[in-house]
CSV table of C-alpha atoms and ligand atoms in Angstrom, one decimal:
chain,number,residue,atom,x,y,z
A,1,MET,CA,-0.7,13.4,7.1
A,2,LYS,CA,1.0,10.6,9.1
A,3,ALA,CA,-1.1,10.9,12.2
A,4,LEU,CA,-4.3,12.3,10.5
A,5,GLY,CA,-4.5,9.9,7.6
A,6,ASP,CA,-5.3,11.5,4.2
A,7,ASP,CA,-8.4,9.3,3.8
A,8,GLY,CA,-11.4,9.5,6.7
A,9,LEU,CA,-12.4,6.3,8.5
A,10,THR,CA,-15.6,4.9,8.0
A,11,ALA,CA,-18.0,4.7,11.3
A,12,ALA,CA,-17.7,0.9,11.0
A,13,ALA,CA,-14.0,1.2,11.0
A,14,ILE,CA,-14.0,3.7,14.0
A,15,GLU,CA,-15.9,1.2,16.2
A,16,GLU,CA,-13.6,-1.4,15.5
A,17,ALA,CA,-10.5,0.8,16.5
A,18,PHE,CA,-12.1,1.7,19.7
A,19,GLY,CA,-12.3,-2.1,20.6
A,20,GLU,CA,-8.7,-2.2,19.9
A,21,ILE,CA,-7.8,1.2,21.8
A,22,ARG,CA,-10.0,0.5,24.9
A,23,LYS,CA,-9.1,-3.1,25.5
A,24,ASP,CA,-6.5,-2.2,28.6
A,25,ASP,CA,-9.3,-0.3,30.2
A,26,LEU,CA,-10.7,-0.7,33.7
A,27,ASP,CA,-13.7,-3.2,33.3
A,28,TRP,CA,-16.1,-1.2,35.6
A,29,LYS,CA,-19.0,-3.0,34.3
A,30,SER,CA,-17.9,-6.1,35.9
A,31,GLY,CA,-18.9,-4.3,39.2
A,32,ARG,CA,-15.6,-5.3,40.7
A,33,CYS,CA,-14.1,-1.8,40.4
A,34,PHE,CA,-14.4,0.4,43.6
A,35,ALA,CA,-13.2,3.8,42.1
A,36,TYR,CA,-14.1,6.1,39.2
A,37,VAL,CA,-17.4,5.0,37.8
A,38,PHE,CA,-20.8,5.8,39.0
A,39,SER,CA,-23.3,3.7,37.2
A,40,ALA,CA,-27.2,3.0,38.3
A,41,GLY,CA,-27.7,0.7,35.7
A,42,GLU,CA,-28.2,-0.2,31.9
A,43,ASP,CA,-31.6,1.8,31.5
A,44,VAL,CA,-30.0,4.9,33.0
A,45,GLN,CA,-27.2,4.7,30.7
A,46,GLU,CA,-29.8,4.3,27.9
A,47,VAL,CA,-31.2,7.6,28.7
A,48,ALA,CA,-27.9,9.4,29.3
A,49,LYS,CA,-26.7,8.5,25.9
A,50,ARG,CA,-29.7,9.9,24.0
A,51,ALA,CA,-30.0,12.8,25.9
A,52,TYR,CA,-26.1,13.7,25.5
A,53,THR,CA,-26.4,13.3,21.9
A,54,ALA,CA,-29.5,15.0,21.3
A,55,PHE,CA,-27.6,18.3,22.7
A,56,MET,CA,-24.0,17.3,21.6
A,57,THR,CA,-23.8,20.4,19.3
A,58,GLU,CA,-25.7,23.3,21.2
A,59,ASN,CA,-23.6,25.8,22.8
A,60,ALA,CA,-24.1,27.2,26.2
A,61,LEU,CA,-21.7,29.9,25.5
A,62,ASP,CA,-24.6,32.2,24.7
A,63,PRO,CA,-27.8,31.2,26.8
A,64,THR,CA,-29.7,33.8,24.8
A,65,SER,CA,-29.4,31.6,21.9
A,66,PHE,CA,-30.1,28.3,23.5
A,67,PRO,CA,-32.8,28.9,26.2
A,68,SER,CA,-33.4,25.1,26.3
A,69,LEU,CA,-29.8,25.2,28.0
A,70,VAL,CA,-30.5,27.7,30.6
A,71,ARG,CA,-33.8,26.2,31.3
A,72,MET,CA,-32.4,22.6,32.0
A,73,GLU,CA,-29.6,24.2,34.0
A,74,ASN,CA,-31.8,26.3,36.1
A,75,ASP,CA,-33.9,23.2,36.8
A,76,LEU,CA,-30.8,21.0,38.0
A,77,VAL,CA,-29.8,24.0,40.3
A,78,GLU,CA,-33.3,23.8,41.5
A,79,ILE,CA,-33.3,20.2,42.1
A,80,ALA,CA,-29.8,20.8,44.0
A,81,THR,CA,-31.3,23.7,46.1
A,82,GLU,CA,-34.1,21.6,47.3
A,83,LEU,CA,-32.2,18.7,48.2
A,84,VAL,CA,-29.9,20.7,50.4
A,85,HIS,CA,-32.4,23.1,51.7
A,86,GLY,CA,-31.2,26.5,50.5
A,87,PRO,CA,-34.6,28.1,49.6
A,88,ALA,CA,-33.0,31.5,48.4
A,89,ALA,CA,-29.9,29.7,47.1
A,90,VAL,CA,-28.5,30.2,43.4
A,91,GLY,CA,-26.1,28.5,41.3
A,92,ASN,CA,-25.0,27.1,38.1
A,93,PHE,CA,-24.0,24.0,36.3
A,94,THR,CA,-20.3,23.2,35.9
A,95,SER,CA,-18.2,20.4,34.3
A,96,GLY,CA,-17.2,18.6,37.9
A,97,GLY,CA,-16.4,19.0,41.2
A,98,THR,CA,-13.2,20.8,40.7
A,99,GLU,CA,-14.7,23.6,38.7
A,100,SER,CA,-17.3,24.0,41.4
A,101,ILE,CA,-14.4,24.1,43.7
A,102,LEU,CA,-12.4,26.5,41.5
A,103,LEU,CA,-15.3,28.7,41.5
A,104,ALA,CA,-16.1,28.7,45.0
A,105,VAL,CA,-12.4,29.8,45.9
A,106,LYS,CA,-12.6,32.5,43.1
A,107,THR,CA,-15.8,33.7,44.5
A,108,ALA,CA,-14.3,33.9,48.1
A,109,ARG,CA,-11.5,35.8,47.0
A,110,ASP,CA,-13.4,38.5,45.2
A,111,HIS,CA,-15.8,38.8,48.1
A,112,ALA,CA,-12.9,39.4,50.4
A,113,ARG,CA,-11.2,41.8,48.1
A,114,ALA,CA,-14.7,43.7,47.6
A,115,GLU,CA,-16.2,43.5,50.8
A,116,ARG,CA,-13.5,43.2,53.3
A,117,ASN,CA,-10.6,45.3,51.5
A,118,ILE,CA,-8.2,42.0,51.8
A,119,GLU,CA,-5.6,42.2,49.2
A,120,GLN,CA,-4.2,38.8,49.8
A,121,PRO,CA,-7.0,36.4,51.0
A,122,ASP,CA,-6.2,33.0,52.5
A,123,LEU,CA,-8.2,29.9,52.8
A,124,VAL,CA,-8.6,27.6,56.1
A,125,VAL,CA,-8.7,23.8,55.1
A,126,PRO,CA,-8.4,20.5,57.2
A,127,ASP,CA,-5.9,18.1,56.0
A,128,SER,CA,-8.5,15.7,54.5
A,129,VAL,CA,-10.2,18.5,52.2
A,130,HIS,CA,-10.1,17.4,48.6
A,131,PRO,CA,-6.8,18.4,46.5
A,132,ALA,CA,-9.3,20.8,44.3
A,133,PHE,CA,-8.9,23.3,47.0
A,134,HIS,CA,-5.1,23.3,46.8
A,135,LYS,CA,-5.3,23.4,43.1
A,136,ALA,CA,-7.5,26.6,43.4
A,137,ALA,CA,-4.8,28.3,45.9
A,138,HIS,CA,-2.2,27.2,43.4
A,139,TYR,CA,-4.0,28.7,40.4
A,140,PHE,CA,-5.3,31.7,42.0
A,141,GLY,CA,-2.1,32.5,44.0
A,142,LEU,CA,-3.9,32.4,47.2
A,143,GLU,CA,-2.4,31.1,50.7
A,144,ILE,CA,-3.9,27.7,52.1
A,145,ILE,CA,-3.6,26.7,55.5
A,146,SER,CA,-4.1,22.9,56.1
A,147,VAL,CA,-5.0,22.1,59.7
A,148,PRO,CA,-4.5,18.7,60.9
A,149,VAL,CA,-7.6,16.3,61.6
A,150,ARG,CA,-8.8,14.9,64.8
A,151,LYS,CA,-8.3,11.0,65.6
A,152,ASP,CA,-11.6,10.5,64.0
A,153,PHE,CA,-10.4,11.8,60.6
A,154,ARG,CA,-12.8,14.6,60.9
A,155,ALA,CA,-11.9,18.5,60.9
A,156,ASP,CA,-10.9,19.9,64.1
A,157,PRO,CA,-12.8,22.8,64.8
A,158,GLU,CA,-10.8,24.3,67.4
A,159,ALA,CA,-7.8,24.1,65.6
A,160,MET,CA,-9.6,25.5,62.4
A,161,ALA,CA,-11.1,28.2,64.5
A,162,ALA,CA,-7.4,29.1,65.7
A,163,ALA,CA,-6.1,29.1,62.2
A,164,ILE,CA,-8.8,31.8,61.0
A,165,ASN,CA,-7.0,35.0,60.9
A,166,GLU,CA,-7.9,38.5,59.6
A,167,ARG,CA,-6.9,37.7,56.0
A,168,THR,CA,-9.1,34.5,55.5
A,169,ALA,CA,-11.5,34.5,52.8
A,170,LEU,CA,-12.9,31.0,53.2
A,171,VAL,CA,-13.5,28.0,55.7
A,172,VAL,CA,-13.8,24.7,54.3
A,173,GLY,CA,-15.4,21.3,55.3
A,174,SER,CA,-16.3,18.0,53.5
A,175,ALA,CA,-19.4,16.1,53.6
A,176,PRO,CA,-17.8,13.8,53.4
A,177,SER,CA,-14.3,13.9,52.8
A,178,TYR,CA,-13.0,11.5,50.0
A,179,ALA,CA,-10.2,9.6,51.5
A,180,GLN,CA,-11.9,8.5,54.8
A,181,GLY,CA,-15.6,9.2,53.9
A,182,VAL,CA,-16.3,11.1,57.1
A,183,ILE,CA,-18.4,14.0,57.4
A,184,ASP,CA,-16.8,17.2,59.2
A,185,PRO,CA,-18.3,18.8,62.2
A,186,ILE,CA,-20.2,21.5,59.6
A,187,PRO,CA,-22.1,23.4,62.4
A,188,GLU,CA,-18.7,24.0,64.3
A,189,LEU,CA,-17.0,25.0,61.3
A,190,ALA,CA,-19.6,27.2,60.1
A,191,GLU,CA,-20.0,28.9,63.3
A,192,ALA,CA,-16.3,29.7,64.0
A,193,ALA,CA,-16.4,31.1,60.4
A,194,ALA,CA,-19.7,33.3,60.8
A,195,GLN,CA,-18.0,34.5,64.0
A,196,ARG,CA,-15.1,36.0,62.2
A,197,GLY,CA,-17.5,37.4,59.0
A,198,VAL,CA,-15.8,34.3,57.0
A,199,LEU,CA,-17.4,32.6,54.2
A,200,MET,CA,-17.9,28.5,54.6
A,201,HIS,CA,-17.7,26.2,51.8
A,202,VAL,CA,-19.3,22.7,52.4
A,203,ASP,CA,-17.6,20.3,49.7
A,204,ALA,CA,-20.7,18.1,49.2
A,205,CYS,CA,-19.1,16.8,45.8
A,206,VAL,CA,-19.8,13.1,46.8
A,207,GLY,CA,-22.3,13.3,49.3
A,208,GLY,CA,-24.7,16.0,47.9
A,209,PHE,CA,-26.7,13.7,45.8
A,210,PHE,CA,-26.5,10.9,48.5
A,211,LEU,CA,-27.0,12.1,52.1
A,212,PRO,CA,-30.3,14.2,51.6
A,213,PHE,CA,-31.8,10.8,50.1
A,214,LEU,CA,-30.4,8.6,53.1
A,215,GLU,CA,-32.1,11.1,55.4
A,216,GLN,CA,-35.4,11.1,53.6
A,217,SER,CA,-35.2,7.2,53.8
A,218,GLY,CA,-35.3,8.0,57.9
A,219,ALA,CA,-31.5,7.5,58.3
A,220,SER,CA,-29.8,9.9,61.0
A,221,VAL,CA,-27.3,12.3,59.0
A,222,PRO,CA,-25.3,14.6,60.5
A,223,ALA,CA,-26.1,18.5,59.8
A,224,PHE,CA,-24.1,19.4,56.7
A,225,ASP,CA,-26.2,21.7,54.6
A,226,PHE,CA,-27.8,25.1,54.0
A,227,ARG,CA,-30.0,24.3,57.1
A,228,VAL,CA,-26.7,25.0,59.0
A,229,PRO,CA,-26.3,28.5,60.0
A,230,GLY,CA,-22.9,30.2,58.3
A,231,VAL,CA,-22.8,27.7,55.6
A,232,THR,CA,-22.7,30.0,52.2
A,233,SER,CA,-21.6,28.0,49.5
A,234,MET,CA,-21.9,24.1,48.6
A,235,SER,CA,-20.5,22.0,45.6
A,236,LEU,CA,-22.4,18.9,44.5
A,237,ASP,CA,-21.5,16.4,41.7
A,238,LEU,CA,-24.1,15.1,39.6
A,239,HIS,CA,-21.6,12.7,37.8
A,240,LYS,CA,-21.0,11.0,41.3
A,241,HIS,CA,-24.2,9.9,43.1
A,242,GLY,CA,-26.5,11.6,40.8
A,243,TYR,CA,-25.3,8.8,38.4
A,244,CYS,CA,-25.1,11.7,35.5
A,245,PRO,CA,-22.5,11.4,32.7
A,246,LYS,CA,-19.1,12.6,33.5
A,247,GLY,CA,-18.8,16.6,33.0
A,248,ALA,CA,-21.5,17.4,35.7
A,249,SER,CA,-21.8,19.3,38.8
A,250,VAL,CA,-23.2,22.2,40.6
A,251,ILE,CA,-22.1,25.3,42.7
A,252,LEU,CA,-24.8,26.7,45.0
A,253,TYR,CA,-24.5,30.1,47.1
A,254,ALA,CA,-26.9,30.4,49.9
A,255,GLN,CA,-27.3,34.2,49.0
A,256,PRO,CA,-27.7,35.4,45.3
A,257,ALA,CA,-25.5,38.5,46.2
A,258,LEU,CA,-22.5,36.2,46.5
A,259,ARG,CA,-22.6,34.8,42.9
A,260,ARG,CA,-22.3,38.2,41.5
A,261,HIS,CA,-18.4,37.8,42.4
A,262,GLN,CA,-18.2,34.5,40.2
A,263,LEU,CA,-19.2,36.2,37.0
A,264,PHE,CA,-17.1,37.3,34.4
A,265,ALA,CA,-17.9,39.9,31.5
A,266,HIS,CA,-15.6,41.4,29.1
A,267,LYS,CA,-16.1,44.5,26.5
A,268,ARG,CA,-12.4,45.6,26.0
A,269,TRP,CA,-12.0,44.4,22.7
A,270,SER,CA,-13.4,44.5,19.3
A,271,GLY,CA,-15.5,41.6,19.5
A,272,TYR,CA,-18.7,40.5,21.1
A,273,GLY,CA,-19.6,41.1,25.1
A,274,ILE,CA,-18.2,38.1,26.3
A,275,THR,CA,-20.0,37.1,29.7
A,276,ASN,CA,-19.3,33.6,31.5
A,277,ALA,CA,-20.9,32.3,34.6
A,278,THR,CA,-18.5,29.6,34.8
A,279,VAL,CA,-14.8,28.8,34.0
A,280,GLN,CA,-15.5,27.6,30.4
A,281,SER,CA,-16.7,29.5,27.7
A,282,SER,CA,-18.0,27.7,24.9
A,283,ARG,CA,-19.6,24.5,26.2
A,284,GLY,CA,-21.3,21.7,25.0
A,285,GLY,CA,-25.0,21.2,25.7
A,286,ALA,CA,-24.5,17.4,26.1
A,287,SER,CA,-23.7,17.2,30.0
A,288,VAL,CA,-26.5,19.7,30.8
A,289,ALA,CA,-29.2,17.6,28.9
A,290,GLY,CA,-27.4,14.4,30.1
A,291,ALA,CA,-27.6,15.2,33.7
A,292,TRP,CA,-31.1,16.5,33.3
A,293,ALA,CA,-32.3,13.4,31.5
A,294,VAL,CA,-30.9,11.2,34.3
A,295,LEU,CA,-31.9,12.9,37.5
A,296,ARG,CA,-35.7,13.0,35.8
A,297,HIS,CA,-35.4,9.6,34.9
A,298,ILE,CA,-34.3,8.2,38.1
A,299,GLY,CA,-36.6,10.3,40.2
A,300,ALA,CA,-36.6,10.7,44.2
A,301,THR,CA,-38.0,7.2,45.0
A,302,ARG,CA,-35.4,5.3,43.1
A,303,TYR,CA,-32.6,7.5,44.3
A,304,ARG,CA,-33.8,6.6,48.0
A,305,LYS,CA,-33.7,3.0,47.2
A,306,LEU,CA,-30.5,3.2,45.4
A,307,GLN,CA,-28.6,5.1,48.1
A,308,SER,CA,-30.1,2.9,50.8
A,309,GLU,CA,-28.8,-0.1,49.1
A,310,VAL,CA,-25.4,1.6,48.8
A,311,ARG,CA,-25.3,2.5,52.4
A,312,ALA,CA,-26.3,-0.7,53.6
A,313,CYS,CA,-23.5,-2.1,51.4
A,314,VAL,CA,-21.0,0.2,53.0
A,315,LEU,CA,-22.2,-1.2,56.5
A,316,GLU,CA,-21.8,-4.6,55.5
A,317,LEU,CA,-18.3,-4.0,54.1
A,318,CYS,CA,-17.1,-2.2,56.9
A,319,ALA,CA,-18.2,-5.1,59.4
A,320,GLY,CA,-16.7,-7.7,57.2
A,321,ILE,CA,-13.2,-5.8,56.8
A,322,GLU,CA,-13.4,-5.4,60.6
A,323,ALA,CA,-13.6,-9.1,61.0
A,324,ILE,CA,-10.6,-9.7,58.7
A,325,ASP,CA,-7.4,-10.3,61.1
A,326,GLY,CA,-5.3,-7.6,60.4
A,327,LEU,CA,-7.4,-5.1,58.9
A,328,ARG,CA,-9.1,-2.1,60.4
A,329,VAL,CA,-11.6,0.5,59.1
A,330,LEU,CA,-10.5,4.0,59.4
A,331,GLY,CA,-12.9,6.0,61.3
A,332,GLU,CA,-16.6,5.8,60.9
A,333,PRO,CA,-17.5,6.5,57.5
A,334,ASP,CA,-20.9,8.4,57.1
A,335,GLY,CA,-21.7,7.7,53.4
A,336,SER,CA,-20.8,5.6,50.5
A,337,LEU,CA,-17.0,5.7,50.8
A,338,LEU,CA,-14.5,4.1,53.3
A,339,ALA,CA,-10.8,3.3,53.8
A,340,PHE,CA,-9.1,0.6,55.6
A,341,CYS,CA,-5.8,-0.2,56.6
A,342,SER,CA,-3.5,-2.7,58.4
A,343,ASP,CA,-1.2,-2.6,61.1
A,344,THR,CA,0.3,-5.8,60.3
A,345,PHE,CA,1.4,-5.7,56.9
A,346,ASP,CA,1.7,-3.4,53.6
A,347,VAL,CA,-1.4,-2.7,52.1
A,348,PHE,CA,-0.1,-1.7,48.8
A,349,THR,CA,1.0,-5.2,48.5
A,350,LEU,CA,-3.1,-6.2,49.0
A,351,VAL,CA,-4.1,-3.8,46.4
A,352,ASP,CA,-1.9,-5.5,43.9
A,353,ALA,CA,-3.1,-9.1,45.1
A,354,MET,CA,-6.8,-7.9,44.6
A,355,ARG,CA,-6.0,-6.7,41.2
A,356,GLU,CA,-4.6,-10.3,40.4
A,357,ARG,CA,-8.2,-11.3,41.0
A,358,ASP,CA,-9.7,-8.7,39.2
A,359,TRP,CA,-10.7,-6.3,41.9
A,360,TYR,CA,-9.7,-2.6,41.5
A,361,VAL,CA,-9.3,-0.9,44.7
A,362,GLN,CA,-7.3,2.5,45.2
A,363,PRO,CA,-4.2,2.8,47.4
A,364,GLN,CA,-4.1,5.9,49.6
A,365,PHE,CA,-0.8,7.4,51.0
A,366,ALA,CA,0.0,8.1,54.7
A,367,HIS,CA,-0.2,11.8,55.7
A,368,ARG,CA,0.7,12.9,59.3
A,369,HIS,CA,-1.1,10.7,61.9
A,370,VAL,CA,-3.3,9.0,59.2
A,371,PRO,CA,-2.0,5.7,57.9
A,372,LYS,CA,-1.6,4.5,54.5
A,373,SER,CA,-4.8,2.9,53.5
A,374,VAL,CA,-7.2,1.4,50.7
A,375,HIS,CA,-10.0,3.3,49.3
A,376,LEU,CA,-13.3,2.1,48.4
A,377,THR,CA,-16.0,4.1,46.4
A,378,VAL,CA,-19.3,2.2,46.7
A,379,THR,CA,-21.9,2.4,43.9
A,380,PRO,CA,-24.9,0.4,42.9
A,381,ILE,CA,-23.0,-1.7,40.4
A,382,ASN,CA,-20.9,-2.8,43.2
A,383,VAL,CA,-23.5,-3.8,45.7
A,384,PRO,CA,-24.2,-7.6,44.4
A,385,HIS,CA,-20.5,-8.3,44.5
A,386,ARG,CA,-20.0,-7.5,48.2
A,387,GLU,CA,-19.7,-11.3,49.5
A,388,ALA,CA,-17.4,-12.1,46.8
A,389,PHE,CA,-15.2,-9.0,47.5
A,390,LEU,CA,-14.8,-9.6,51.3
A,391,ALA,CA,-14.2,-13.4,50.5
A,392,ASP,CA,-11.4,-12.6,48.0
A,393,LEU,CA,-10.1,-9.9,50.6
A,394,ALA,CA,-9.9,-12.2,53.3
A,395,SER,CA,-8.1,-14.8,51.1
A,396,CYS,CA,-5.7,-12.2,49.8
A,397,VAL,CA,-5.0,-11.0,53.5
A,398,SER,CA,-4.4,-14.6,54.7
A,399,ASP,CA,-1.9,-15.2,51.6
A,400,LEU,CA,0.1,-11.9,52.7
A,401,ARG,CA,0.4,-12.7,56.3
A,402,SER,CA,2.0,-16.1,55.5
A,403,THR,CA,4.2,-14.8,52.8
A,404,ALA,CA,5.2,-11.3,54.0
A,405,PRO,CA,6.7,-11.5,57.7
A,406,THR,CA,5.9,-8.6,59.7
A,407,GLY,CA,8.3,-5.4,59.8
A,408,SER,CA,9.0,-6.4,56.1
A,409,VAL,CA,8.3,-2.8,55.0
A,410,GLY,CA,11.3,-1.4,56.9
A,411,ALA,CA,13.4,-3.9,55.2
A,412,ASP,CA,12.1,-3.2,51.8
A,413,PRO,CA,14.9,-2.8,49.2
A,414,MET,CA,12.6,0.1,47.9
A,415,ALA,CA,13.6,2.0,51.1
A,416,ALA,CA,17.0,2.3,49.7
A,417,LEU,CA,15.7,3.6,46.2
A,418,ALA,CA,13.8,6.2,48.2
A,419,ALA,CA,16.9,6.9,50.1
A,420,ALA,CA,19.0,7.3,47.1
A,421,PHE,CA,16.4,9.5,45.3
A,422,ARG,CA,16.1,12.0,48.7
A,423,SER,CA,20.1,12.1,48.7
A,424,GLY,CA,19.8,13.5,45.2
A,425,GLN,CA,21.7,10.5,43.6
A,426,LEU,CA,18.9,9.5,41.1
A,427,SER,CA,17.2,12.0,38.6
A,428,ILE,CA,13.3,11.5,38.4
A,429,PRO,CA,13.3,9.6,35.1
A,430,ASP,CA,16.0,7.4,36.6
A,431,ALA,CA,13.9,6.7,39.7
A,432,ILE,CA,10.6,6.0,37.5
A,433,ALA,CA,12.8,3.2,35.4
A,434,SER,CA,14.6,1.9,38.2
A,435,ILE,CA,11.3,0.7,39.9
A,436,GLY,CA,10.0,-0.7,37.0
A,437,ALA,CA,7.1,1.7,36.4
A,438,ASP,CA,6.5,2.3,32.5
A,439,PRO,CA,4.6,5.3,31.8
A,440,THR,CA,3.4,4.1,28.6
A,441,LYS,CA,1.6,1.1,30.3
A,442,THR,CA,-0.7,2.5,33.2
A,443,ALA,CA,-1.8,-1.0,34.2
A,444,GLY,CA,0.4,-3.1,36.4
A,445,ALA,CA,2.0,-3.8,40.0
A,446,SER,CA,1.9,-0.5,41.7
A,447,ALA,CA,3.0,-1.5,45.2
A,448,ALA,CA,6.8,-0.8,44.4
A,449,ILE,CA,6.0,2.6,43.1
A,450,ASN,CA,3.6,3.5,45.7
A,451,ARG,CA,6.0,2.3,48.6
A,452,VAL,CA,8.9,4.8,47.2
A,453,LEU,CA,6.4,7.7,46.9
A,454,ASP,CA,5.1,7.1,50.3
A,455,GLN,CA,8.5,7.4,51.5
A,456,LEU,CA,9.5,10.5,49.8
A,457,PRO,CA,9.1,14.1,51.0
A,458,PRO,CA,6.1,15.4,49.2
A,459,GLU,CA,7.8,17.9,46.8
A,460,GLN,CA,9.9,15.0,45.4
A,461,ALA,CA,6.9,12.7,45.3
A,462,GLU,CA,4.9,15.5,43.6
A,463,ALA,CA,7.8,16.0,41.0
A,464,VAL,CA,7.9,12.3,40.3
A,465,LEU,CA,4.0,12.0,39.6
A,466,ARG,CA,4.3,15.0,37.3
A,467,GLU,CA,7.3,13.8,35.4
A,468,TYR,CA,5.3,10.2,35.2
A,469,PHE,CA,2.1,12.2,33.5
A,470,HIS,CA,4.7,14.2,31.3
A,471,GLN,CA,6.4,11.1,29.9
A,472,MET,CA,2.8,9.1,29.6
A,473,TYR,CA,1.3,12.0,27.6
A,474,ALA,CA,4.4,12.3,25.4
A,475,ALA,CA,4.4,8.7,24.4
A,476,GLY,CA,2.8,8.5,20.9
B,1,PLP,C1,-14.6,14.0,43.4
B,1,PLP,C2,-14.7,15.0,44.6
B,1,PLP,C3,-14.1,16.4,44.3
B,1,PLP,C4,-13.6,16.5,42.8
B,1,PLP,O1,-14.6,16.6,42.0
B,1,PLP,P1,-14.2,16.1,40.2
B,1,PLP,O2,-15.5,15.8,39.6
B,1,PLP,O3,-13.4,14.9,40.2
B,1,PLP,O4,-13.5,17.1,39.7
B,1,PLP,C5,-14.1,17.2,45.2
B,1,PLP,N1,-14.2,16.7,46.4
B,1,PLP,C6,-15.0,15.6,46.8
B,1,PLP,C7,-15.2,15.2,48.2
B,1,PLP,C8,-14.8,14.7,45.8
B,1,PLP,O5,-15.3,13.3,46.3
């Protein structure tokens, strides 16, 4: 066996192999990476590691065999319902925000079919909604109606109300949205939904374990949780601002009856009566135990402190970015996420310039009236680096302003490539190769490919992205 090897590796050899395997990974421990990793410190990592390995082999497939996992899951749900003020709420532990959202959408679909006799339900969402809702609609064969956001990047309640129709199963708002980090007007959206007898989901994947602690610390936070009449379900990610190991989120329903539409049971085969609360069937106890240990280890007092520090850092970053000539923060971010754009130069080039200086920030595409931008997710590990970040940002911007004349975006040779691609003269693999992107190497200059993707119609850009991944996962 060439790929597997006939002789097993020793534990030491495996450790050594990891060193080589991970050499090109993002160095998130530097605190210079504003995405993907949420860490609350070394002690928390240690606690998580121990809990994770302690329950690594247990299986939550059959909760009657492992009551320990049910108990920890129920504890996690109870902590979450207390945070977002759902005294009657019930819920489940899931593998992440996407799974929580898939379940919320499936529940809404089956509720609409069972209680309202709607065979082909649809969803009404703001443009800023997380792609997981589009993925859910795609997976479950539902129509999704995406409504433009207001100039402040928040959902437009009047336009959303107008989009609700007799087939609508679910209205969605975010607290906050990922891309611009703003909280949608949840009370208005929930009222519009409730008036039509429609369910309302609040996507608090990123805010669910963040905003409540800010509010407890005395900050004013817009209403977003179960205290708002009409909010019927919420998603909260433990692996974001709960600082739990990856693979941890909760889905909550304000009323227990709603959750019945989430569950799956099957006995039409010659095996055991399989019953699943969530998407997964066999699921490791590791992430449940890891999440339980981290929440209990951090405790409310430290969460309040951590989240307040992150929030203060966000406000400082926003002020610092606004003070840099040529940069502008998008809207007024409400939590730990923010985005900024430039009206004078190409921010995709800025992303690469910052990468040269070992900062990782995320490029975001333009959509309708929202310009392309740079996204930052701020976590405790970033806080000590805020001044160094702003200094390098200002320095990169001044380099770009002196080297890149205004309007260079339009004259970009990449535009010609995008045009060739649009007119069908280029195949997708040709396009990937000709912009110098190598699917076998994930690091490197991103501005060129992002400019092309930005200029392509969404269907073609999505085809390029899928093809890029197709090739990446085939490269052995
Ligand atoms: C992260 C996120 C999600 C998706 O969660 P995953 O855990 O990545 O699957 C959904 N909504 C928002 C607002 C998010 O930030």
